[in-house]
């Protein structure tokens, strides 16, 4: 958690997938705190904690329509490794972002050297 004046302004969950791999989940920054570098700082924090745990890879997933998130992760040197087609097709409500229907899960990976 990122905390400012006793208020939570950013969160993420780091899940150990196996001995070598961690996954960042549920990354979120409070709306009025976005666009100031906190998302990037949280991702760097997650990478550092993963390295401290001896992991070699950090993975993260997002939808094909999440253009901002895809920009952010690639700016943090994650690379696209997998596309799970139709992952979101059976969600009860359609998800539309940036005028694009969210259908596929894009998986990205950061290699720790
Ligand atoms: C995604 C999220 C965590 C980003 O947090 P943030 O604090 O606004 O991100 P930052 O300010 O650190 O941005 C880092 C970089 O990503 C880019 N970026 C972030 N959001 C972007 C967007 N919507 N469109 C384009 N670029 C974006 C910024 O331009 C910035 O690049 P720069 O360093 O070259 O200027 C935040 O928007 C959020 O909480 N969204 C809702 C929850 C969510 O979608 N979580 C991800 C689930 S997959």
PDB file of C-alpha atoms and ligand atoms in Angstrom, residues 27-29 34-40 61-62 68-69 71-73 75, ligand 1:
ATOM      1  CA  UNK A  27      -2.784  -2.516  -9.092  1.00  0.00           C
ATOM      2  CA  UNK A  28      -4.733   0.680  -8.483  1.00  0.00           C
ATOM      3  CA  UNK A  29      -4.032   4.322  -7.702  1.00  0.00           C
ATOM      4  CA  UNK A  34      -3.178   9.317 -10.932  1.00  0.00           C
ATOM      5  CA  UNK A  35      -0.776  10.652 -13.535  1.00  0.00           C
ATOM      6  CA  UNK A  36       1.876  11.599 -10.983  1.00  0.00           C
ATOM      7  CA  UNK A  37       4.147   8.572 -11.209  1.00  0.00           C
ATOM      8  CA  UNK A  38       2.676   6.539  -8.358  1.00  0.00           C
ATOM      9  CA  UNK A  39       1.622   3.617 -10.584  1.00  0.00           C
ATOM     10  CA  UNK A  40       5.148   3.407 -11.936  1.00  0.00           C
ATOM     11  CA  UNK A  61      -2.120  -9.114 -17.148  1.00  0.00           C
ATOM     12  CA  UNK A  62      -4.593  -6.645 -18.590  1.00  0.00           C
ATOM     13  CA  UNK A  68      -3.103   3.215 -20.737  1.00  0.00           C
ATOM     14  CA  UNK A  69      -2.157   0.187 -18.676  1.00  0.00           C
ATOM     15  CA  UNK A  71       1.522   1.857 -22.116  1.00  0.00           C
ATOM     16  CA  UNK A  72       2.461   1.960 -18.445  1.00  0.00           C
ATOM     17  CA  UNK A  73       3.647  -1.654 -18.270  1.00  0.00           C
ATOM     18  CA  UNK A  75       7.259   1.906 -20.120  1.00  0.00           C
TER      19      UNK A  75
HETATM   20  C1  LIG B   1      -3.232   2.109 -14.193  1.00  0.00           C
HETATM   21  C2  LIG B   1      -2.911   3.006 -12.991  1.00  0.00           C
HETATM   22  C3  LIG B   1      -2.523   2.143 -11.798  1.00  0.00           C
HETATM   23  C4  LIG B   1      -1.744   3.935 -13.374  1.00  0.00           C
HETATM   24  O1  LIG B   1      -1.367   4.690 -12.228  1.00  0.00           O
HETATM   25  P1  LIG B   1      -0.763   6.171 -12.361  1.00  0.00           P
HETATM   26  O2  LIG B   1      -0.251   6.555 -11.017  1.00  0.00           O
HETATM   27  O3  LIG B   1      -1.731   7.074 -13.005  1.00  0.00           O
HETATM   28  O4  LIG B   1       0.449   5.912 -13.379  1.00  0.00           O
HETATM   29  P2  LIG B   1       1.744   6.800 -13.524  1.00  0.00           P
HETATM   30  O5  LIG B   1       1.425   8.230 -13.209  1.00  0.00           O
HETATM   31  O6  LIG B   1       2.851   6.170 -12.738  1.00  0.00           O
HETATM   32  O7  LIG B   1       2.058   6.649 -15.070  1.00  0.00           O
HETATM   33  C5  LIG B   1       3.235   6.024 -15.510  1.00  0.00           C
HETATM   34  C6  LIG B   1       3.323   6.107 -17.019  1.00  0.00           C
HETATM   35  O8  LIG B   1       2.257   5.404 -17.655  1.00  0.00           O
HETATM   36  C7  LIG B   1       1.549   6.269 -18.532  1.00  0.00           C
HETATM   37  N1  LIG B   1       0.120   6.078 -18.366  1.00  0.00           N
HETATM   38  C8  LIG B   1      -0.545   5.793 -17.219  1.00  0.00           C
HETATM   39  N2  LIG B   1      -1.879   5.746 -17.458  1.00  0.00           N
HETATM   40  C9  LIG B   1      -2.008   6.010 -18.782  1.00  0.00           C
HETATM   41  C10 LIG B   1      -3.139   6.124 -19.651  1.00  0.00           C
HETATM   42  N3  LIG B   1      -4.394   5.930 -19.202  1.00  0.00           N
HETATM   43  N4  LIG B   1      -2.909   6.378 -20.960  1.00  0.00           N
HETATM   44  C11 LIG B   1      -1.647   6.581 -21.426  1.00  0.00           C
HETATM   45  N5  LIG B   1      -0.546   6.494 -20.659  1.00  0.00           N
HETATM   46  C12 LIG B   1      -0.748   6.228 -19.362  1.00  0.00           C
HETATM   47  C13 LIG B   1       1.891   7.675 -18.098  1.00  0.00           C
HETATM   48  O9  LIG B   1       1.897   8.534 -19.220  1.00  0.00           O
HETATM   49  C14 LIG B   1       3.261   7.546 -17.489  1.00  0.00           C
HETATM   50  O10 LIG B   1       4.269   7.655 -18.485  1.00  0.00           O
HETATM   51  P3  LIG B   1       5.491   8.684 -18.301  1.00  0.00           P
HETATM   52  O11 LIG B   1       6.216   8.214 -17.057  1.00  0.00           O
HETATM   53  O12 LIG B   1       6.269   8.503 -19.560  1.00  0.00           O
HETATM   54  O13 LIG B   1       4.861  10.016 -18.142  1.00  0.00           O
HETATM   55  C15 LIG B   1      -4.150   3.923 -12.617  1.00  0.00           C
HETATM   56  O14 LIG B   1      -4.545   4.630 -13.785  1.00  0.00           O
HETATM   57  C16 LIG B   1      -5.324   3.149 -12.070  1.00  0.00           C
HETATM   58  O15 LIG B   1      -5.409   2.906 -10.847  1.00  0.00           O
HETATM   59  N6  LIG B   1      -6.282   2.748 -12.940  1.00  0.00           N
HETATM   60  C17 LIG B   1      -7.466   2.027 -12.502  1.00  0.00           C
HETATM   61  C18 LIG B   1      -7.146   0.614 -12.062  1.00  0.00           C
HETATM   62  C19 LIG B   1      -6.476  -0.183 -13.156  1.00  0.00           C
HETATM   63  O16 LIG B   1      -6.811  -0.084 -14.325  1.00  0.00           O
HETATM   64  N7  LIG B   1      -5.492  -1.014 -12.739  1.00  0.00           N
HETATM   65  C20 LIG B   1      -4.774  -1.879 -13.634  1.00  0.00           C
HETATM   66  C21 LIG B   1      -5.500  -3.178 -13.783  1.00  0.00           C
HETATM   67  S1  LIG B   1      -4.865  -4.114 -15.153  1.00  0.00           S
END
